[in-house]
């Protein structure tokens, strides 16, 4: 329903407000954890596609009411010119008044359904196009990393590479690995940068990044979702 879309937007606005008020008074990880509430709301059934099918849901109740009330209606009394007695309604008169009504209600029921079809098509098409674009971008970036990387060391099961294809240190890959720029190993802050990226891994930020991407793909039409994705990514950096 439209109410669900507005609820998500209002929830994001509340999180942004709380973040602005308390970001200097509480740990960064607690601020980052607030976005879990938004994620849980987005995962509720019906939130994603409820907005396009809203007209059909609203139109079904009046149609059923008309269909159930129509048979109980009686025709107006027929009076003879010279008499005051009301004559009973003949069966032949009923089809004349009741026959067109089911057809009219059927037309009223189909109009909202036809109106939702373009909305569903636009929503689905936008999600597919955005999803394909992000997938192709990720594949190109991954292939480039594998062709231009050098193993620096390993920290447990996590490998640390140096690559000229990254503009800043990051985690990347289906099996997350740390990728450093070529100038990081020679800098004095090399160990701090590595620990920062390993903290991302301990916070399960690759999984959070996947959730942000999925939310943007499904809810691409909602600007609050884009804002939440940008700000939550910034909070992930501060939490580390």
PDB file of C-alpha atoms in Angstrom:
ATOM      1  CA  UNK A   1       0.000   0.000   0.000  1.00  0.00           C
ATOM      2  CA  UNK A   2       0.934   3.613  -0.343  1.00  0.00           C
ATOM      3  CA  UNK A   3       0.973   3.729   3.445  1.00  0.00           C
ATOM      4  CA  UNK A   4       3.914   1.284   3.493  1.00  0.00           C
ATOM      5  CA  UNK A   5       5.962   3.412   1.118  1.00  0.00           C
ATOM      6  CA  UNK A   6       5.286   6.504   3.194  1.00  0.00           C
ATOM      7  CA  UNK A   7       6.141   4.584   6.363  1.00  0.00           C
ATOM      8  CA  UNK A   8       9.538   3.585   4.967  1.00  0.00           C
ATOM      9  CA  UNK A   9      10.277   7.165   3.952  1.00  0.00           C
ATOM     10  CA  UNK A  10       9.197   8.464   7.359  1.00  0.00           C
ATOM     11  CA  UNK A  11      11.310   5.815   9.100  1.00  0.00           C
ATOM     12  CA  UNK A  12      14.376   6.859   7.121  1.00  0.00           C
ATOM     13  CA  UNK A  13      13.692  10.496   7.997  1.00  0.00           C
ATOM     14  CA  UNK A  14      13.507   9.574  11.686  1.00  0.00           C
ATOM     15  CA  UNK A  15      16.811   7.685  11.511  1.00  0.00           C
ATOM     16  CA  UNK A  16      18.442  10.650   9.810  1.00  0.00           C
ATOM     17  CA  UNK A  17      17.098  12.958  12.506  1.00  0.00           C
ATOM     18  CA  UNK A  18      18.312  10.717  15.339  1.00  0.00           C
ATOM     19  CA  UNK A  19      21.666  10.407  13.598  1.00  0.00           C
ATOM     20  CA  UNK A  20      22.015  14.188  13.340  1.00  0.00           C
ATOM     21  CA  UNK A  21      21.105  14.744  17.001  1.00  0.00           C
ATOM     22  CA  UNK A  22      23.099  11.962  18.662  1.00  0.00           C
ATOM     23  CA  UNK A  23      26.026  11.335  16.311  1.00  0.00           C
ATOM     24  CA  UNK A  24      28.406  13.211  18.643  1.00  0.00           C
ATOM     25  CA  UNK A  25      27.104  11.616  21.842  1.00  0.00           C
ATOM     26  CA  UNK A  26      26.869   7.875  21.107  1.00  0.00           C
ATOM     27  CA  UNK A  27      29.294   5.378  19.541  1.00  0.00           C
ATOM     28  CA  UNK A  28      29.375   5.302  15.757  1.00  0.00           C
ATOM     29  CA  UNK A  29      28.482   1.623  15.726  1.00  0.00           C
ATOM     30  CA  UNK A  30      25.172   2.358  17.469  1.00  0.00           C
ATOM     31  CA  UNK A  31      24.353   4.986  14.856  1.00  0.00           C
ATOM     32  CA  UNK A  32      25.201   2.490  12.134  1.00  0.00           C
ATOM     33  CA  UNK A  33      22.988  -0.146  13.805  1.00  0.00           C
ATOM     34  CA  UNK A  34      19.942   2.107  13.421  1.00  0.00           C
ATOM     35  CA  UNK A  35      19.843   1.279   9.721  1.00  0.00           C
ATOM     36  CA  UNK A  36      19.004  -2.305  10.644  1.00  0.00           C
ATOM     37  CA  UNK A  37      15.482  -1.112  11.515  1.00  0.00           C
ATOM     38  CA  UNK A  38      15.076   0.294   8.006  1.00  0.00           C
ATOM     39  CA  UNK A  39      16.396  -2.917   6.472  1.00  0.00           C
ATOM     40  CA  UNK A  40      13.929  -5.037   8.440  1.00  0.00           C
ATOM     41  CA  UNK A  41      11.061  -2.819   7.279  1.00  0.00           C
ATOM     42  CA  UNK A  42      12.153  -3.169   3.649  1.00  0.00           C
ATOM     43  CA  UNK A  43      12.176  -6.958   4.015  1.00  0.00           C
ATOM     44  CA  UNK A  44       8.535  -7.122   5.107  1.00  0.00           C
ATOM     45  CA  UNK A  45       6.269  -8.792   2.506  1.00  0.00           C
ATOM     46  CA  UNK A  46       4.325  -6.427   0.271  1.00  0.00           C
ATOM     47  CA  UNK A  47       6.449  -3.341   0.872  1.00  0.00           C
ATOM     48  CA  UNK A  48       8.202  -3.479  -2.491  1.00  0.00           C
ATOM     49  CA  UNK A  49       5.255  -3.776  -4.905  1.00  0.00           C
ATOM     50  CA  UNK A  50       2.414  -2.453  -2.772  1.00  0.00           C
ATOM     51  CA  UNK A  51       2.522   1.031  -4.308  1.00  0.00           C
ATOM     52  CA  UNK A  52       1.741  -0.036  -7.917  1.00  0.00           C
ATOM     53  CA  UNK A  53      -1.184  -2.317  -6.946  1.00  0.00           C
ATOM     54  CA  UNK A  54      -2.843   0.195  -4.615  1.00  0.00           C
ATOM     55  CA  UNK A  55      -5.654   1.270  -7.053  1.00  0.00           C
ATOM     56  CA  UNK A  56      -6.796  -2.330  -7.558  1.00  0.00           C
ATOM     57  CA  UNK A  57      -7.029  -2.975  -3.824  1.00  0.00           C
ATOM     58  CA  UNK A  58      -9.055   0.155  -3.201  1.00  0.00           C
ATOM     59  CA  UNK A  59     -11.498  -0.548  -6.027  1.00  0.00           C
ATOM     60  CA  UNK A  60     -12.501  -4.082  -5.060  1.00  0.00           C
ATOM     61  CA  UNK A  61     -14.543  -3.180  -1.978  1.00  0.00           C
ATOM     62  CA  UNK A  62     -17.040  -0.834  -3.691  1.00  0.00           C
ATOM     63  CA  UNK A  63     -17.594  -3.326  -6.520  1.00  0.00           C
ATOM     64  CA  UNK A  64     -18.550  -6.115  -4.124  1.00  0.00           C
ATOM     65  CA  UNK A  65     -20.855  -3.811  -2.247  1.00  0.00           C
ATOM     66  CA  UNK A  66     -22.689  -2.841  -5.433  1.00  0.00           C
ATOM     67  CA  UNK A  67     -23.068  -6.454  -6.486  1.00  0.00           C
ATOM     68  CA  UNK A  68     -24.529  -7.517  -3.152  1.00  0.00           C
ATOM     69  CA  UNK A  69     -26.839  -4.579  -2.769  1.00  0.00           C
ATOM     70  CA  UNK A  70     -28.225  -4.529  -6.331  1.00  0.00           C
ATOM     71  CA  UNK A  71     -30.498  -7.621  -6.045  1.00  0.00           C
ATOM     72  CA  UNK A  72     -32.234  -6.167  -2.973  1.00  0.00           C
ATOM     73  CA  UNK A  73     -33.351  -3.006  -4.753  1.00  0.00           C
ATOM     74  CA  UNK A  74     -37.009  -2.861  -5.821  1.00  0.00           C
ATOM     75  CA  UNK A  75     -38.480  -1.093  -8.768  1.00  0.00           C
ATOM     76  CA  UNK A  76     -40.639   1.999  -8.173  1.00  0.00           C
ATOM     77  CA  UNK A  77     -44.341   1.400  -7.714  1.00  0.00           C
ATOM     78  CA  UNK A  78     -46.453   1.538 -10.848  1.00  0.00           C
ATOM     79  CA  UNK A  79     -49.727   3.382 -10.436  1.00  0.00           C
ATOM     80  CA  UNK A  80     -52.793   3.263 -12.639  1.00  0.00           C
ATOM     81  CA  UNK A  81     -54.393   6.594 -13.541  1.00  0.00           C
ATOM     82  CA  UNK A  82     -57.744   5.808 -11.993  1.00  0.00           C
ATOM     83  CA  UNK A  83     -56.562   3.752  -8.993  1.00  0.00           C
ATOM     84  CA  UNK A  84     -54.510   4.388  -5.874  1.00  0.00           C
ATOM     85  CA  UNK A  85     -53.544   0.749  -5.350  1.00  0.00           C
ATOM     86  CA  UNK A  86     -49.899  -0.079  -6.078  1.00  0.00           C
ATOM     87  CA  UNK A  87     -49.563  -2.969  -8.486  1.00  0.00           C
ATOM     88  CA  UNK A  88     -46.960  -5.681  -7.746  1.00  0.00           C
ATOM     89  CA  UNK A  89     -43.836  -5.715  -9.851  1.00  0.00           C
ATOM     90  CA  UNK A  90     -43.876  -8.296 -12.600  1.00  0.00           C
ATOM     91  CA  UNK A  91     -40.852 -10.542 -13.219  1.00  0.00           C
ATOM     92  CA  UNK A  92     -40.554  -9.172 -16.716  1.00  0.00           C
ATOM     93  CA  UNK A  93     -39.674  -5.741 -15.384  1.00  0.00           C
ATOM     94  CA  UNK A  94     -36.656  -6.867 -13.290  1.00  0.00           C
ATOM     95  CA  UNK A  95     -34.210  -7.791 -16.065  1.00  0.00           C
ATOM     96  CA  UNK A  96     -34.689  -4.362 -17.646  1.00  0.00           C
ATOM     97  CA  UNK A  97     -33.310  -2.572 -14.594  1.00  0.00           C
ATOM     98  CA  UNK A  98     -30.796  -5.085 -13.180  1.00  0.00           C
ATOM     99  CA  UNK A  99     -29.177  -6.487 -16.329  1.00  0.00           C
ATOM    100  CA  UNK A 100     -26.958  -3.474 -17.198  1.00  0.00           C
ATOM    101  CA  UNK A 101     -25.619  -3.113 -13.650  1.00  0.00           C
ATOM    102  CA  UNK A 102     -23.301  -6.186 -13.569  1.00  0.00           C
ATOM    103  CA  UNK A 103     -21.752  -5.018 -16.837  1.00  0.00           C
ATOM    104  CA  UNK A 104     -21.148  -1.538 -15.456  1.00  0.00           C
ATOM    105  CA  UNK A 105     -19.587  -2.893 -12.265  1.00  0.00           C
ATOM    106  CA  UNK A 106     -17.367  -5.206 -14.314  1.00  0.00           C
ATOM    107  CA  UNK A 107     -16.098  -2.224 -16.291  1.00  0.00           C
ATOM    108  CA  UNK A 108     -15.450  -0.311 -13.096  1.00  0.00           C
ATOM    109  CA  UNK A 109     -13.501  -3.273 -11.710  1.00  0.00           C
ATOM    110  CA  UNK A 110     -11.289  -3.642 -14.773  1.00  0.00           C
ATOM    111  CA  UNK A 111     -10.325   0.021 -15.119  1.00  0.00           C
ATOM    112  CA  UNK A 112      -8.070   0.171 -12.015  1.00  0.00           C
ATOM    113  CA  UNK A 113      -6.429  -3.129 -13.003  1.00  0.00           C
ATOM    114  CA  UNK A 114      -5.529  -1.704 -16.402  1.00  0.00           C
ATOM    115  CA  UNK A 115      -4.119   1.391 -14.719  1.00  0.00           C
ATOM    116  CA  UNK A 116      -1.738  -0.681 -12.569  1.00  0.00           C
ATOM    117  CA  UNK A 117      -0.217  -2.577 -15.502  1.00  0.00           C
ATOM    118  CA  UNK A 118       1.931   0.359 -16.769  1.00  0.00           C
ATOM    119  CA  UNK A 119       3.049   1.118 -13.219  1.00  0.00           C
ATOM    120  CA  UNK A 120       4.152  -2.468 -12.659  1.00  0.00           C
ATOM    121  CA  UNK A 121       5.918  -2.478 -16.018  1.00  0.00           C
ATOM    122  CA  UNK A 122       7.820   0.732 -15.240  1.00  0.00           C
ATOM    123  CA  UNK A 123       8.779  -0.512 -11.773  1.00  0.00           C
ATOM    124  CA  UNK A 124       9.928  -3.925 -13.001  1.00  0.00           C
ATOM    125  CA  UNK A 125      11.737  -2.493 -16.031  1.00  0.00           C
ATOM    126  CA  UNK A 126      13.572   0.063 -13.906  1.00  0.00           C
ATOM    127  CA  UNK A 127      14.683  -2.622 -11.446  1.00  0.00           C
ATOM    128  CA  UNK A 128      15.920  -4.897 -14.231  1.00  0.00           C
ATOM    129  CA  UNK A 129      17.853  -2.148 -16.018  1.00  0.00           C
ATOM    130  CA  UNK A 130      19.465  -0.875 -12.825  1.00  0.00           C
ATOM    131  CA  UNK A 131      20.289  -4.403 -11.695  1.00  0.00           C
ATOM    132  CA  UNK A 132      21.921  -5.271 -15.020  1.00  0.00           C
ATOM    133  CA  UNK A 133      23.934  -2.058 -15.038  1.00  0.00           C
ATOM    134  CA  UNK A 134      25.239  -2.652 -11.514  1.00  0.00           C
ATOM    135  CA  UNK A 135      26.029  -6.292 -12.322  1.00  0.00           C
ATOM    136  CA  UNK A 136      27.997  -5.400 -15.451  1.00  0.00           C
ATOM    137  CA  UNK A 137      29.863  -2.674 -13.554  1.00  0.00           C
ATOM    138  CA  UNK A 138      30.784  -5.119 -10.798  1.00  0.00           C
ATOM    139  CA  UNK A 139      31.926  -7.786 -13.272  1.00  0.00           C
ATOM    140  CA  UNK A 140      34.152  -5.345 -15.141  1.00  0.00           C
ATOM    141  CA  UNK A 141      35.667  -4.125 -11.881  1.00  0.00           C
ATOM    142  CA  UNK A 142      36.251  -7.690 -10.633  1.00  0.00           C
ATOM    143  CA  UNK A 143      37.927  -8.814 -13.861  1.00  0.00           C
ATOM    144  CA  UNK A 144      40.146  -5.743 -13.798  1.00  0.00           C
ATOM    145  CA  UNK A 145      41.188  -6.484 -10.219  1.00  0.00           C
ATOM    146  CA  UNK A 146      42.121 -10.079 -11.000  1.00  0.00           C
ATOM    147  CA  UNK A 147      44.321  -8.993 -13.920  1.00  0.00           C
ATOM    148  CA  UNK A 148      46.044  -6.221 -11.952  1.00  0.00           C
ATOM    149  CA  UNK A 149      46.828  -7.350  -8.418  1.00  0.00           C
ATOM    150  CA  UNK A 150      49.801  -8.561  -6.433  1.00  0.00           C
ATOM    151  CA  UNK A 151      49.575 -10.564  -3.254  1.00  0.00           C
ATOM    152  CA  UNK A 152      51.110  -8.646  -0.377  1.00  0.00           C
ATOM    153  CA  UNK A 153      50.339 -10.899   2.587  1.00  0.00           C
ATOM    154  CA  UNK A 154      47.625 -12.905   4.297  1.00  0.00           C
ATOM    155  CA  UNK A 155      45.921 -12.261   7.625  1.00  0.00           C
ATOM    156  CA  UNK A 156      44.345 -15.539   8.565  1.00  0.00           C
ATOM    157  CA  UNK A 157      41.976 -16.426   5.710  1.00  0.00           C
ATOM    158  CA  UNK A 158      41.918 -12.886   4.357  1.00  0.00           C
ATOM    159  CA  UNK A 159      44.331 -12.000   1.600  1.00  0.00           C
ATOM    160  CA  UNK A 160      45.746  -8.524   1.114  1.00  0.00           C
ATOM    161  CA  UNK A 161      46.511  -7.372  -2.430  1.00  0.00           C
ATOM    162  CA  UNK A 162      48.039  -4.305  -4.019  1.00  0.00           C
ATOM    163  CA  UNK A 163      46.303  -3.120  -7.173  1.00  0.00           C
ATOM    164  CA  UNK A 164      46.486  -0.115  -9.442  1.00  0.00           C
ATOM    165  CA  UNK A 165      42.823  -0.522 -10.377  1.00  0.00           C
ATOM    166  CA  UNK A 166      41.480   0.786  -7.067  1.00  0.00           C
ATOM    167  CA  UNK A 167      41.353   4.476  -6.222  1.00  0.00           C
ATOM    168  CA  UNK A 168      41.223   3.853  -2.471  1.00  0.00           C
ATOM    169  CA  UNK A 169      41.649   0.828  -0.172  1.00  0.00           C
ATOM    170  CA  UNK A 170      38.598  -1.404  -0.129  1.00  0.00           C
ATOM    171  CA  UNK A 171      37.148  -4.872   0.290  1.00  0.00           C
ATOM    172  CA  UNK A 172      36.195  -6.637  -2.925  1.00  0.00           C
ATOM    173  CA  UNK A 173      35.385 -10.067  -4.324  1.00  0.00           C
ATOM    174  CA  UNK A 174      32.909 -12.852  -3.636  1.00  0.00           C
ATOM    175  CA  UNK A 175      35.410 -14.037  -1.043  1.00  0.00           C
ATOM    176  CA  UNK A 176      36.240 -10.607   0.411  1.00  0.00           C
ATOM    177  CA  UNK A 177      39.891  -9.586   0.163  1.00  0.00           C
ATOM    178  CA  UNK A 178      41.634  -6.345   1.033  1.00  0.00           C
ATOM    179  CA  UNK A 179      42.830  -4.274  -1.921  1.00  0.00           C
ATOM    180  CA  UNK A 180      45.315  -1.460  -1.317  1.00  0.00           C
ATOM    181  CA  UNK A 181      46.513   1.254  -3.639  1.00  0.00           C
ATOM    182  CA  UNK A 182      50.124   1.067  -4.782  1.00  0.00           C
ATOM    183  CA  UNK A 183      51.277   3.847  -2.439  1.00  0.00           C
ATOM    184  CA  UNK A 184      49.816   2.406   0.785  1.00  0.00           C
ATOM    185  CA  UNK A 185      52.537  -0.203   1.594  1.00  0.00           C
ATOM    186  CA  UNK A 186      55.183   2.541   1.700  1.00  0.00           C
ATOM    187  CA  UNK A 187      53.132   4.888   3.915  1.00  0.00           C
ATOM    188  CA  UNK A 188      53.349   5.128   7.698  1.00  0.00           C
ATOM    189  CA  UNK A 189      49.597   4.531   8.007  1.00  0.00           C
ATOM    190  CA  UNK A 190      49.683   1.213   6.134  1.00  0.00           C
ATOM    191  CA  UNK A 191      48.864  -0.882   9.198  1.00  0.00           C
ATOM    192  CA  UNK A 192      46.014   1.409  10.241  1.00  0.00           C
ATOM    193  CA  UNK A 193      44.530   1.214   6.743  1.00  0.00           C
ATOM    194  CA  UNK A 194      44.742  -2.576   6.751  1.00  0.00           C
ATOM    195  CA  UNK A 195      43.121  -2.766  10.201  1.00  0.00           C
ATOM    196  CA  UNK A 196      40.371  -0.429   8.983  1.00  0.00           C
ATOM    197  CA  UNK A 197      39.518  -2.759   6.105  1.00  0.00           C
ATOM    198  CA  UNK A 198      39.680  -5.829   8.349  1.00  0.00           C
ATOM    199  CA  UNK A 199      37.238  -4.091  10.690  1.00  0.00           C
ATOM    200  CA  UNK A 200      34.842  -3.753   7.749  1.00  0.00           C
ATOM    201  CA  UNK A 201      35.114  -7.506   7.362  1.00  0.00           C
ATOM    202  CA  UNK A 202      34.391  -8.151  11.056  1.00  0.00           C
ATOM    203  CA  UNK A 203      31.353  -5.865  10.858  1.00  0.00           C
ATOM    204  CA  UNK A 204      30.021  -7.948   7.922  1.00  0.00           C
ATOM    205  CA  UNK A 205      30.007  -4.829   5.762  1.00  0.00           C
ATOM    206  CA  UNK A 206      30.208  -6.810   2.480  1.00  0.00           C
ATOM    207  CA  UNK A 207      26.821  -8.279   3.407  1.00  0.00           C
ATOM    208  CA  UNK A 208      25.497  -4.833   4.299  1.00  0.00           C
ATOM    209  CA  UNK A 209      26.747  -3.537   0.969  1.00  0.00           C
ATOM    210  CA  UNK A 210      24.832  -6.296  -0.817  1.00  0.00           C
ATOM    211  CA  UNK A 211      21.676  -5.379   1.117  1.00  0.00           C
ATOM    212  CA  UNK A 212      22.070  -1.715   0.178  1.00  0.00           C
ATOM    213  CA  UNK A 213      22.466  -2.632  -3.472  1.00  0.00           C
ATOM    214  CA  UNK A 214      19.394  -4.880  -3.417  1.00  0.00           C
ATOM    215  CA  UNK A 215      17.336  -2.166  -1.700  1.00  0.00           C
ATOM    216  CA  UNK A 216      18.303   0.418  -4.309  1.00  0.00           C
ATOM    217  CA  UNK A 217      17.449  -1.975  -7.144  1.00  0.00           C
ATOM    218  CA  UNK A 218      14.007  -2.840  -5.760  1.00  0.00           C
ATOM    219  CA  UNK A 219      13.102   0.619  -4.446  1.00  0.00           C
ATOM    220  CA  UNK A 220      14.786   2.707  -7.143  1.00  0.00           C
ATOM    221  CA  UNK A 221      11.726   4.953  -7.394  1.00  0.00           C
ATOM    222  CA  UNK A 222      12.032   6.130  -3.777  1.00  0.00           C
ATOM    223  CA  UNK A 223      14.641   8.923  -3.291  1.00  0.00           C
ATOM    224  CA  UNK A 224      14.716   8.225   0.453  1.00  0.00           C
ATOM    225  CA  UNK A 225      16.179   4.775  -0.269  1.00  0.00           C
ATOM    226  CA  UNK A 226      19.032   6.337  -2.262  1.00  0.00           C
ATOM    227  CA  UNK A 227      19.667   8.793   0.552  1.00  0.00           C
ATOM    228  CA  UNK A 228      19.639   5.990   3.119  1.00  0.00           C
ATOM    229  CA  UNK A 229      22.121   3.956   1.050  1.00  0.00           C
ATOM    230  CA  UNK A 230      24.534   6.882   0.782  1.00  0.00           C
ATOM    231  CA  UNK A 231      24.355   7.877   4.438  1.00  0.00           C
ATOM    232  CA  UNK A 232      24.511   4.301   5.762  1.00  0.00           C
ATOM    233  CA  UNK A 233      27.639   3.679   3.710  1.00  0.00           C
ATOM    234  CA  UNK A 234      29.176   6.770   5.282  1.00  0.00           C
ATOM    235  CA  UNK A 235      28.187   5.479   8.731  1.00  0.00           C
ATOM    236  CA  UNK A 236      29.856   2.163   7.919  1.00  0.00           C
ATOM    237  CA  UNK A 237      33.134   4.011   7.383  1.00  0.00           C
ATOM    238  CA  UNK A 238      32.738   5.959  10.636  1.00  0.00           C
ATOM    239  CA  UNK A 239      31.914   2.794  12.552  1.00  0.00           C
ATOM    240  CA  UNK A 240      35.288   1.346  11.546  1.00  0.00           C
TER     241      UNK A 240
END
